[in-house]
Coordinates of C-alpha atoms in Angstrom, one line a residue:
Chain P
M667 CA -7.8 -13.4 -33.4
Y668 CA -4.7 -15.3 -32.1
G669 CA -1.0 -14.9 -31.6
L670 CA 1.0 -11.7 -31.9
K671 CA -1.8 -10.0 -33.7
A672 CA -4.2 -10.5 -30.8
I673 CA -1.6 -9.2 -28.4
S674 CA -1.0 -6.0 -30.5
A675 CA -4.8 -5.5 -31.0
A676 CA -5.4 -5.5 -27.2
N677 CA -2.3 -3.2 -26.5
G678 CA -0.9 -6.2 -24.7
W679 CA 2.7 -5.0 -25.0
T680 CA 2.0 -1.6 -23.7
I681 CA -0.1 -3.0 -20.8
T682 CA 2.7 -5.5 -19.9
F683 CA 5.5 -3.0 -19.9
T684 CA 3.6 -0.3 -18.2
G685 CA 2.2 -2.7 -15.7
L686 CA 5.6 -4.2 -14.8
A687 CA 7.0 -0.7 -14.6
I688 CA 4.3 0.3 -12.1
V689 CA 4.7 -2.8 -10.0
F690 CA 8.5 -2.3 -9.8
T691 CA 8.2 1.4 -9.2
G692 CA 5.7 0.8 -6.4
L693 CA 7.9 -1.7 -4.6
V694 CA 11.2 0.2 -5.3
V695 CA 9.7 3.4 -3.8
L696 CA 8.5 1.5 -0.8
A697 CA 11.8 -0.3 -0.4
A698 CA 13.7 3.0 -0.7
I699 CA 11.4 4.6 1.9
M700 CA 11.7 1.7 4.3
A701 CA 15.5 1.4 3.8
N702 CA 15.9 5.0 5.0
M703 CA 13.2 5.0 7.6
E704 CA 15.6 4.2 10.4
R705 CA 17.7 7.2 9.4
F706 CA 14.6 9.5 9.2
L707 CA 13.5 8.4 12.6
A708 CA 17.0 8.9 14.1
L709 CA 17.0 12.4 12.6
W710 CA 13.5 13.0 14.0
D711 CA 14.7 12.0 17.5
R712 CA 17.6 14.5 17.3
R713 CA 15.4 17.3 15.9
G714 CA 15.8 19.5 18.9
E715 CA 19.6 19.2 18.8
L716 CA 19.7 19.8 15.0
L717 CA 17.3 22.8 15.0
A718 CA 19.2 24.4 17.9
G719 CA 21.8 25.4 15.4
F720 CA 19.3 27.4 13.4
K721 CA 17.6 29.1 16.3
H722 CA 18.8 32.3 18.0
P723 CA 18.9 31.9 21.8
P724 CA 15.8 33.5 23.3
R725 CA 16.7 37.1 24.2
K726 CA 15.0 39.3 26.7
Q727 CA 14.0 42.8 25.6
P728 CA 16.9 44.9 26.8
F729 CA 14.8 47.3 28.7
L730 CA 11.2 48.4 28.7
V731 CA 10.3 51.9 29.7
Q732 CA 6.8 53.1 30.2
E733 CA 7.7 56.5 29.1
P734 CA 9.2 57.5 25.8
R735 CA 13.0 57.6 26.0
T736 CA 14.4 61.0 26.8
D737 CA 18.0 60.2 26.8
R738 CA 18.2 60.2 23.0
P739 CA 19.1 63.7 21.8
E740 CA 16.6 65.1 19.3
A741 CA 18.0 65.6 15.9
P742 CA 17.9 69.1 14.6
T743 CA 14.7 69.6 12.6
T744 CA 16.5 70.8 9.6
D745 CA 18.2 67.4 9.2
K746 CA 15.0 65.4 9.1
T747 CA 14.0 63.5 6.0
R748 CA 10.5 64.2 4.9
V749 CA 8.3 61.2 4.2
H750 CA 5.0 61.8 2.4
L751 CA 2.1 59.6 3.5
P752 CA -1.6 59.6 2.8
L753 CA -3.9 60.7 5.6
D754 CA -5.0 57.2 6.5
Q755 CA -1.4 56.0 7.0
I756 CA -0.6 59.1 9.1
E757 CA -3.5 58.1 11.3
V758 CA -2.1 54.6 11.6
A759 CA 1.4 55.9 12.4
D760 CA -0.2 58.0 15.1
H761 CA -1.9 54.9 16.4
F762 CA 1.3 53.0 16.4
H763 CA 3.0 55.9 18.2
L764 CA 0.4 55.6 21.0
I765 CA 1.0 51.9 21.3
T766 CA 4.8 52.2 21.3
N767 CA 4.6 54.9 23.9
R768 CA 3.1 52.3 26.2
L769 CA 5.4 49.6 25.1
G770 CA 8.5 51.7 25.3
E771 CA 11.3 51.9 22.9
P772 CA 12.9 49.8 21.5
F773 CA 9.8 47.7 20.9
S774 CA 9.1 44.3 19.5
L775 CA 7.3 44.3 16.2
A776 CA 5.3 41.2 17.2
Q777 CA 4.0 43.0 20.3
L778 CA 3.2 46.1 18.3
L779 CA 1.2 44.1 15.8
E780 CA -0.5 42.2 18.5
K781 CA -1.6 45.4 20.2
A782 CA -2.6 47.0 17.0
S783 CA -4.8 44.0 16.1
K784 CA -6.4 44.2 19.5
H785 CA -7.1 47.8 19.0
G786 CA -9.0 46.9 15.9
L787 CA -6.6 48.5 13.4
S788 CA -7.1 47.0 10.0
S789 CA -4.2 45.4 8.2
P790 CA -1.5 46.5 10.6
H791 CA 1.0 44.2 8.9
R792 CA 0.6 46.1 5.6
H793 CA 1.1 49.5 7.3
L794 CA 4.0 48.3 9.3
D795 CA 5.7 47.0 6.2
T796 CA 5.3 50.4 4.6
F797 CA 6.8 52.1 7.6
L798 CA 9.7 49.7 7.6
K799 CA 10.3 50.2 3.9
L800 CA 10.2 54.0 4.2
G801 CA 12.6 53.9 7.1
I802 CA 10.0 55.4 9.5
I803 CA 10.5 52.5 11.9
V804 CA 14.1 51.2 12.0
E805 CA 15.8 48.3 13.6
D806 CA 18.0 48.9 16.6
S807 CA 21.6 47.8 16.6
G808 CA 24.0 46.1 18.9
D809 CA 22.5 43.9 21.7
R810 CA 19.1 45.4 20.8
Q811 CA 19.1 43.9 17.4
G812 CA 15.7 42.4 16.6
F813 CA 13.9 45.4 18.3
Y814 CA 12.8 48.5 16.6
T815 CA 12.5 52.2 17.2
W816 CA 11.0 55.2 15.5
A817 CA 13.5 56.9 13.2
N818 CA 14.4 60.3 14.7
D819 CA 15.6 61.7 11.4
V820 CA 12.3 61.2 9.6
E821 CA 9.4 63.7 9.5
I822 CA 6.0 62.4 8.3
V823 CA 4.1 64.8 6.2
R824 CA 0.8 64.5 4.4
S825 CA 1.0 63.7 0.7
S826 CA 0.7 66.8 -1.5
A827 CA -2.0 65.2 -3.6
E828 CA -4.3 65.2 -0.6
E829 CA -3.5 68.6 0.7
Chain S
M860 CA -43.8 -48.0 -12.0
E861 CA -44.4 -44.6 -13.7
Y862 CA -44.1 -42.9 -10.3
L863 CA -40.9 -44.7 -9.6
L864 CA -39.5 -43.6 -13.0
D865 CA -40.6 -40.0 -12.3
F866 CA -39.0 -40.1 -8.9
W867 CA -35.8 -41.5 -10.4
G868 CA -35.8 -38.8 -13.0
N869 CA -36.0 -36.2 -10.2
T870 CA -33.1 -37.6 -8.2
G871 CA -29.5 -36.5 -8.7
F872 CA -28.8 -39.9 -10.2
G873 CA -31.4 -39.3 -12.9
L874 CA -30.2 -35.8 -13.6
A875 CA -26.4 -36.4 -13.6
D876 CA -24.2 -36.9 -16.5
Y877 CA -20.5 -37.9 -16.6
R878 CA -19.3 -34.3 -16.1
H879 CA -20.9 -34.1 -12.7
F880 CA -19.0 -37.2 -11.7
I881 CA -15.7 -35.8 -13.0
M882 CA -16.3 -32.7 -10.9
I883 CA -17.2 -34.7 -7.8
A884 CA -14.0 -36.6 -8.3
V885 CA -12.1 -33.3 -8.4
G886 CA -13.8 -32.3 -5.2
I887 CA -12.9 -35.5 -3.5
V888 CA -9.2 -35.0 -4.6
F889 CA -9.2 -31.5 -3.1
I890 CA -10.6 -32.8 0.2
Y891 CA -8.0 -35.6 0.1
L892 CA -5.1 -33.2 -0.6
G893 CA -6.3 -31.0 2.2
I894 CA -6.9 -33.6 4.9
V895 CA -4.3 -36.2 4.1
K896 CA -1.5 -34.2 2.4
H897 CA -2.1 -31.1 4.4
Y898 CA -1.9 -28.9 1.3
E899 CA -3.6 -25.7 2.3
P900 CA -6.3 -27.5 4.2
L901 CA -8.1 -24.4 5.3
L902 CA -8.8 -23.7 1.6
L903 CA -8.9 -27.0 -0.1
V904 CA -11.4 -28.6 2.3
P905 CA -14.0 -25.9 2.0
I906 CA -13.4 -25.6 -1.8
G907 CA -13.5 -29.4 -2.2
F908 CA -16.8 -29.7 -0.3
G909 CA -18.1 -26.7 -2.2
I910 CA -17.3 -28.6 -5.5
L911 CA -19.4 -31.5 -4.2
M912 CA -22.3 -29.1 -3.3
G913 CA -22.1 -27.4 -6.7
N914 CA -22.2 -30.7 -8.6
V915 CA -25.2 -32.4 -7.1
P916 CA -27.5 -32.0 -10.1
V917 CA -30.7 -30.2 -9.2
F918 CA -33.8 -29.0 -11.1
K919 CA -33.3 -25.6 -12.6
G920 CA -35.9 -23.2 -11.4
L921 CA -36.2 -24.5 -7.8
G922 CA -33.8 -21.8 -6.6
L923 CA -31.2 -24.3 -5.4
G924 CA -28.2 -23.8 -7.7
I925 CA -25.6 -21.1 -7.1
Y926 CA -26.3 -19.4 -10.4
E927 CA -30.1 -19.2 -9.7
S928 CA -31.3 -15.9 -8.4
G929 CA -32.8 -16.1 -4.9
S930 CA -31.0 -19.3 -3.9
V931 CA -29.1 -19.3 -0.6
L932 CA -25.9 -20.1 -2.4
S933 CA -26.3 -17.3 -4.8
Y934 CA -26.6 -14.9 -1.8
L935 CA -23.4 -16.3 -0.4
Y936 CA -21.8 -16.1 -3.8
F937 CA -22.6 -12.4 -3.9
G938 CA -19.5 -11.7 -1.8
V939 CA -17.4 -13.4 -4.4
H940 CA -18.8 -11.8 -7.6
Q941 CA -18.9 -8.4 -6.0
G942 CA -15.4 -8.7 -4.8
I943 CA -16.3 -8.4 -1.1
Y944 CA -14.6 -11.4 0.4
P945 CA -11.1 -10.9 -1.0
P946 CA -10.5 -7.5 0.7
L947 CA -11.8 -9.0 4.0
I948 CA -9.4 -11.8 3.7
F949 CA -6.6 -9.2 3.1
L950 CA -7.7 -7.5 6.3
G951 CA -7.1 -10.7 8.1
I952 CA -3.8 -11.4 6.3
G953 CA -2.6 -7.9 7.3
A954 CA -3.6 -8.5 10.9
M955 CA -1.7 -11.7 11.1
T956 CA 1.4 -10.9 9.1
D957 CA 4.6 -9.6 10.6
F958 CA 6.2 -7.2 8.1
S959 CA 9.3 -6.8 10.1
Y960 CA 11.4 -9.3 8.0
M961 CA 10.6 -7.2 4.9
L962 CA 11.3 -3.9 6.7
A963 CA 14.6 -5.2 7.9
Q964 CA 15.7 -6.2 4.3
P965 CA 14.0 -3.8 1.8
R966 CA 16.2 -4.9 -1.1
L967 CA 14.5 -8.3 -0.9
M968 CA 11.2 -6.6 -1.8
L969 CA 12.5 -6.4 -5.4
L970 CA 12.3 -10.1 -5.7
G971 CA 8.6 -9.8 -4.9
A972 CA 8.3 -7.4 -7.8
A973 CA 10.3 -9.6 -10.2
A974 CA 8.0 -12.6 -9.5
Q975 CA 5.1 -10.5 -10.9
V976 CA 6.6 -10.9 -14.4
G977 CA 4.6 -14.2 -14.4
I978 CA 1.3 -12.2 -14.3
F979 CA 2.1 -10.1 -17.3
L980 CA 3.7 -12.9 -19.4
T981 CA 0.7 -15.1 -18.8
F982 CA -1.6 -12.1 -19.8
L983 CA 0.3 -12.0 -23.1
A984 CA 0.1 -15.8 -23.5
A985 CA -3.7 -15.7 -22.8
L986 CA -4.2 -13.0 -25.4
A987 CA -2.2 -15.0 -27.9
M988 CA -4.4 -18.0 -27.2
G989 CA -7.5 -16.0 -28.2
F990 CA -8.9 -15.0 -24.8
L991 CA -10.5 -11.6 -24.6
P992 CA -8.4 -8.9 -22.9
R993 CA -10.5 -8.9 -19.7
E994 CA -10.3 -12.7 -19.5
A995 CA -6.6 -12.7 -20.3
A996 CA -6.0 -10.2 -17.4
S997 CA -7.9 -12.4 -15.0
I998 CA -6.0 -15.5 -16.1
G999 CA -2.7 -13.7 -15.8
I1000 CA -3.2 -12.8 -12.2
I1001 CA -3.1 -16.5 -11.3
G1002 CA 0.7 -16.0 -11.7
G1003 CA 0.5 -13.8 -8.6
A1004 CA -0.3 -17.0 -6.7
D1005 CA -2.7 -15.1 -4.6
G1006 CA -6.2 -16.6 -4.4
P1007 CA -8.0 -13.5 -3.0
T1008 CA -6.4 -11.3 -5.6
A1009 CA -7.2 -13.7 -8.4
I1010 CA -10.8 -13.9 -7.3
F1011 CA -11.1 -10.2 -6.9
L1012 CA -9.8 -9.3 -10.3
S1013 CA -11.7 -12.0 -12.2
A1014 CA -14.9 -11.0 -10.3
K1015 CA -14.4 -7.5 -11.7
L1016 CA -13.2 -8.4 -15.2
A1017 CA -14.5 -11.8 -16.1
P1018 CA -17.1 -13.0 -13.6
H1019 CA -17.9 -16.0 -15.7
L1020 CA -14.4 -17.3 -15.1
V1021 CA -14.3 -16.8 -11.3
G1022 CA -14.7 -20.6 -10.7
P1023 CA -12.0 -21.9 -12.9
I1024 CA -9.6 -19.1 -12.0
A1025 CA -10.1 -19.5 -8.3
I1026 CA -9.8 -23.3 -8.5
A1027 CA -6.6 -23.0 -10.6
A1028 CA -5.1 -20.4 -8.3
Y1029 CA -5.8 -22.3 -5.1
S1030 CA -4.7 -25.6 -6.7
Y1031 CA -1.4 -24.2 -7.7
M1032 CA -1.0 -22.5 -4.3
A1033 CA -1.6 -25.9 -2.7
L1034 CA 0.9 -27.5 -5.1
V1035 CA 3.7 -25.0 -4.3
P1036 CA 5.8 -27.7 -2.6
V1037 CA 5.5 -29.8 -5.8
I1038 CA 5.9 -27.1 -8.5
Q1039 CA 8.6 -24.8 -7.1
P1040 CA 11.5 -27.1 -6.0
P1041 CA 12.3 -28.5 -9.5
I1042 CA 12.5 -25.0 -10.8
M1043 CA 14.7 -23.9 -8.0
Y1044 CA 17.1 -26.8 -8.7
L1045 CA 17.0 -26.2 -12.4
L1046 CA 17.9 -22.5 -12.2
T1047 CA 20.5 -22.5 -9.4
T1048 CA 23.8 -24.1 -8.6
R1049 CA 24.5 -25.8 -5.3
E1050 CA 26.9 -23.0 -4.4
E1051 CA 24.1 -20.5 -4.9
R1052 CA 21.7 -22.5 -2.7
L1053 CA 24.3 -22.6 0.0
I1054 CA 24.6 -18.8 0.3
R1055 CA 23.8 -17.8 3.8
M1056 CA 22.0 -14.5 4.5
P1057 CA 23.1 -12.1 7.2
D1058 CA 20.7 -11.8 10.2
P1059 CA 18.1 -9.2 9.7
R1060 CA 18.4 -6.1 11.9
P1061 CA 15.8 -5.6 14.6
V1062 CA 12.9 -3.4 13.5
S1063 CA 11.5 -0.8 15.9
R1064 CA 7.9 -0.6 16.8
R1065 CA 7.7 2.9 15.3
E1066 CA 8.8 1.6 11.9
K1067 CA 6.2 -1.2 12.0
I1068 CA 3.5 1.4 12.7
I1069 CA 4.6 3.9 10.1
F1070 CA 5.0 1.2 7.4
P1071 CA 1.4 0.4 6.8
V1072 CA 0.5 4.1 6.5
I1073 CA 3.4 4.9 4.1
G1074 CA 3.0 1.6 2.3
F1075 CA -0.7 2.2 1.7
L1076 CA -0.3 5.8 0.5
S1077 CA 2.7 5.2 -1.8
C1078 CA 1.2 2.1 -3.4
C1079 CA -2.4 3.3 -3.7
F1080 CA -1.3 6.7 -5.1
L1081 CA 0.6 4.8 -7.8
A1082 CA -2.1 2.2 -8.5
P1083 CA -5.4 3.5 -7.1
A1084 CA -7.3 0.4 -8.3
A1085 CA -5.4 -1.7 -5.8
L1086 CA -7.1 0.3 -3.0
P1087 CA -9.7 -2.3 -1.8
L1088 CA -7.0 -5.0 -1.4
L1089 CA -4.1 -3.0 -0.2
G1090 CA -6.2 -0.7 1.9
M1091 CA -7.5 -3.6 3.9
L1092 CA -4.1 -5.3 4.0
F1093 CA -2.3 -2.3 5.4
F1094 CA -5.2 -1.4 7.7
G1095 CA -5.1 -4.9 9.1
N1096 CA -1.4 -4.6 9.7
L1097 CA -1.8 -1.2 11.4
L1098 CA -4.4 -2.7 13.7
K1099 CA -1.9 -5.4 14.6
E1100 CA 1.1 -3.1 15.1
C1101 CA -0.5 -0.2 16.8
L1102 CA -1.2 -2.3 19.9
V1103 CA -4.1 -0.1 20.9
A1104 CA -6.7 -2.0 18.8
D1105 CA -5.9 -5.5 19.9
R1106 CA -9.5 -6.6 19.9
L1107 CA -10.0 -5.5 16.3
A1108 CA -6.8 -7.1 15.2
L1109 CA -7.7 -10.3 17.0
T1110 CA -11.1 -10.4 15.3
A1111 CA -9.7 -9.7 11.9
R1112 CA -7.0 -12.4 12.1
T1113 CA -9.2 -15.1 13.7
A1114 CA -13.0 -15.0 13.5
L1115 CA -13.5 -12.7 10.6
I1116 CA -10.9 -14.3 8.2
D1117 CA -12.2 -17.7 9.2
I1118 CA -15.8 -16.9 8.4
V1119 CA -14.9 -15.3 5.1
T1120 CA -12.6 -18.2 4.2
I1121 CA -15.5 -20.6 4.8
L1122 CA -17.9 -18.6 2.7
L1123 CA -15.4 -18.0 0.0
G1124 CA -14.2 -21.6 -0.2
I1125 CA -17.7 -23.1 -0.2
T1126 CA -19.1 -20.7 -2.8
V1127 CA -16.0 -20.8 -5.1
G1128 CA -16.2 -24.6 -4.9
A1129 CA -19.9 -24.5 -5.6
S1130 CA -19.5 -22.2 -8.6
T1131 CA -17.7 -25.0 -10.4
Q1132 CA -20.9 -26.6 -11.7
A1133 CA -20.0 -29.1 -14.3
D1134 CA -21.9 -27.5 -17.1
V1135 CA -20.2 -24.2 -16.4
F1136 CA -16.8 -25.4 -15.4
L1137 CA -15.9 -28.2 -17.8
T1138 CA -15.2 -26.3 -20.9
A1139 CA -12.3 -25.8 -23.2
K1140 CA -11.7 -22.4 -21.6
S1141 CA -11.2 -24.0 -18.2
V1142 CA -8.6 -26.4 -19.6
G1143 CA -6.8 -23.4 -21.1
I1144 CA -7.0 -21.5 -17.8
F1145 CA -5.5 -24.5 -16.0
L1146 CA -2.6 -24.8 -18.5
L1147 CA -1.9 -21.0 -18.4
G1148 CA -2.2 -21.0 -14.7
A1149 CA 0.5 -23.6 -14.3
A1150 CA 2.7 -21.8 -16.8
S1151 CA 2.1 -18.5 -15.0
F1152 CA 3.1 -20.0 -11.7
M1153 CA 6.3 -21.5 -13.1
V1154 CA 7.2 -18.3 -14.9
A1155 CA 6.6 -16.3 -11.7
T1156 CA 8.9 -18.6 -9.7
A1157 CA 11.6 -18.6 -12.4
S1158 CA 11.4 -14.7 -12.7
G1159 CA 12.1 -14.3 -9.0
I1160 CA 15.0 -16.6 -9.0
L1161 CA 16.6 -15.2 -12.2
F1162 CA 16.2 -11.6 -10.8
A1163 CA 18.0 -12.6 -7.6
K1164 CA 20.8 -14.0 -9.8
L1165 CA 20.9 -10.8 -11.7
V1166 CA 21.1 -8.8 -8.5
N1167 CA 24.0 -11.0 -7.4
V1168 CA 26.0 -9.9 -10.5
F1169 CA 26.1 -6.4 -9.1
A1170 CA 25.7 -6.8 -5.4
T1171 CA 28.6 -7.3 -3.0
N1172 CA 26.3 -9.0 -0.4
K1173 CA 25.0 -11.9 -2.4
I1174 CA 21.4 -13.0 -2.1
N1175 CA 20.6 -16.7 -2.0
P1176 CA 18.7 -16.9 -5.4
I1177 CA 16.2 -19.4 -4.2
L1178 CA 14.7 -16.6 -2.1
G1179 CA 13.4 -15.3 -5.5
A1180 CA 10.9 -18.2 -5.6
A1181 CA 9.2 -16.8 -2.5
G1182 CA 8.4 -13.7 -4.6
V1183 CA 5.2 -15.4 -5.6
S1184 CA 2.7 -14.4 -2.9
A1185 CA 1.6 -17.8 -1.7
V1186 CA 2.1 -16.8 2.0
P1187 CA 3.7 -18.5 3.8
D1188 CA 4.0 -21.7 1.7
S1189 CA 6.5 -20.6 -0.8
A1190 CA 8.7 -19.2 2.0
R1191 CA 8.4 -22.5 3.7
V1192 CA 9.5 -24.3 0.5
V1193 CA 12.5 -22.0 0.2
Q1194 CA 13.4 -22.9 3.8
L1195 CA 13.1 -26.7 3.0
V1196 CA 15.2 -26.5 -0.2
G1197 CA 17.9 -24.4 1.5
N1198 CA 17.8 -26.6 4.6
R1199 CA 18.2 -29.7 2.5
E1200 CA 21.5 -28.4 1.1
D1201 CA 22.8 -27.0 4.4
P1202 CA 20.9 -28.0 7.5
G1203 CA 22.3 -24.9 9.3
N1204 CA 21.0 -22.4 6.7
Y1205 CA 17.8 -20.8 7.9
L1206 CA 16.1 -18.9 5.1
L1207 CA 12.5 -18.8 6.3
M1208 CA 12.7 -15.3 7.8
H1209 CA 14.5 -14.0 4.8
A1210 CA 12.0 -15.6 2.4
M1211 CA 9.2 -13.9 4.2
A1212 CA 10.4 -10.6 2.8
P1213 CA 9.9 -11.3 -0.9
N1214 CA 6.8 -13.4 0.0
I1215 CA 5.0 -10.4 1.6
A1216 CA 6.4 -8.1 -1.1
G1217 CA 4.8 -10.5 -3.6
V1218 CA 1.4 -10.0 -1.9
I1219 CA 1.8 -6.3 -2.3
G1220 CA 3.1 -6.6 -5.8
S1221 CA 0.4 -8.9 -7.0
A1222 CA -2.3 -6.5 -5.6
I1223 CA -0.6 -3.6 -7.4
G1224 CA -0.5 -5.8 -10.6
A1225 CA -4.2 -6.6 -10.2
G1226 CA -5.0 -2.9 -9.7
V1227 CA -3.0 -2.0 -12.8
L1228 CA -4.7 -4.6 -15.0
W1229 CA -8.1 -3.6 -13.7
S1230 CA -7.5 0.1 -14.4
F1231 CA -6.3 -0.8 -18.0
M1232 CA -9.4 -2.8 -18.7
M1233 CA -11.9 -0.3 -17.3

């Protein structure tokens, strides 16, 4: 077979156009990367400066007390919101209380999780997430933002289904 | 008398026919071009002598010829028909090539891509002339003007054509100073040839180190079949640029590439045994190879002219001729032609950019053709 018929029979046109497209794409991509490489490297060199805008300055924990805080007035029992938890989570909450008693309030969640993991508590992240969602543990305000305390207006009670 | 006649019948003189003498003449021409004219002497001298070795007529069955199993030459030829030598040559090329001219002017890389049009148009022409698709693909790659790539692809797709294709590819590479200038003059005006290029920016060491890694990944993810060639090319360049593997880079660009070039040249030359080589197909391959080379040169030049229509910073269009990957001969020819018009115009470093891009482009082209034919 000769001529255009031979080219069509061997998919010559498709191979040619696809092949040329791939060669061009390969070199265009490479050229584009290399044309911008100097800029990427300049950005990389300034990464510390650029990332500084996104980072909070490192803050010290405002104060750490070995004993639970006593200066906070206890809320009247009647005003407390009741939160129902299953028994296993109540145990976890008790465990967290023990840890935070040692850490002092307000406490860092990272430290709490670290201690909880060291104590062999399973899935502390999951439990902490539940406590945060239910408002049992709340974020402090003002210059203590980023640290957490136990909510005084929340009372943990066992779920009725388990009683 | 009978013994004497027997003896005569066993000698090369008794076994030879006119085809052997034609091929021996071709071998002598190659050696002449290499030694006297200095056309690619590192390739033409071994290939020329290989042609002489391959065309001394010998008894079949004695294990002497390159196509006889168990012969020394057949063992050496193993590296050709299994595609081992070309990647090793690419390793050496990578270890000796400075990519910084290309990195400094990435837009010139497109000229290297444009010159690969020759590969695909020749592929179409070969199909139209009745070559099988695998043969046509192997012939087309001659337009890449890259000997190792042409050998690699034809060894994979059409091993019976390795000899003619390699000889055609290296012949035309050696004839770059003869083939390319008329095309440059034909397709460009004097004003265009006088265009001066701005000095390339300095390229940092980090860019040179990052390039082979990124280049390898981006090209080989796009055309995985180019991995043996491009992998070795970029690896060789990384050895050169990283500065902590000097010994390996030095070996790759000196001893290793020299050994492989000797073995490749001799065996490719020896593979041109008259009875295998002198066929109508070989003539067709030579004609198509020449056309391919010319089309590749013209494509690069015309693409540069096209870019100039849109670009504010004009490119000297003769740089497009360096898009064929005959490194560094075509870049040198661009320099000579540019210098002839304006003795103060130095185009060599600019021409190296499309020249090296052409090496990458032809390897990608070979990978693409190989993957289509698998």
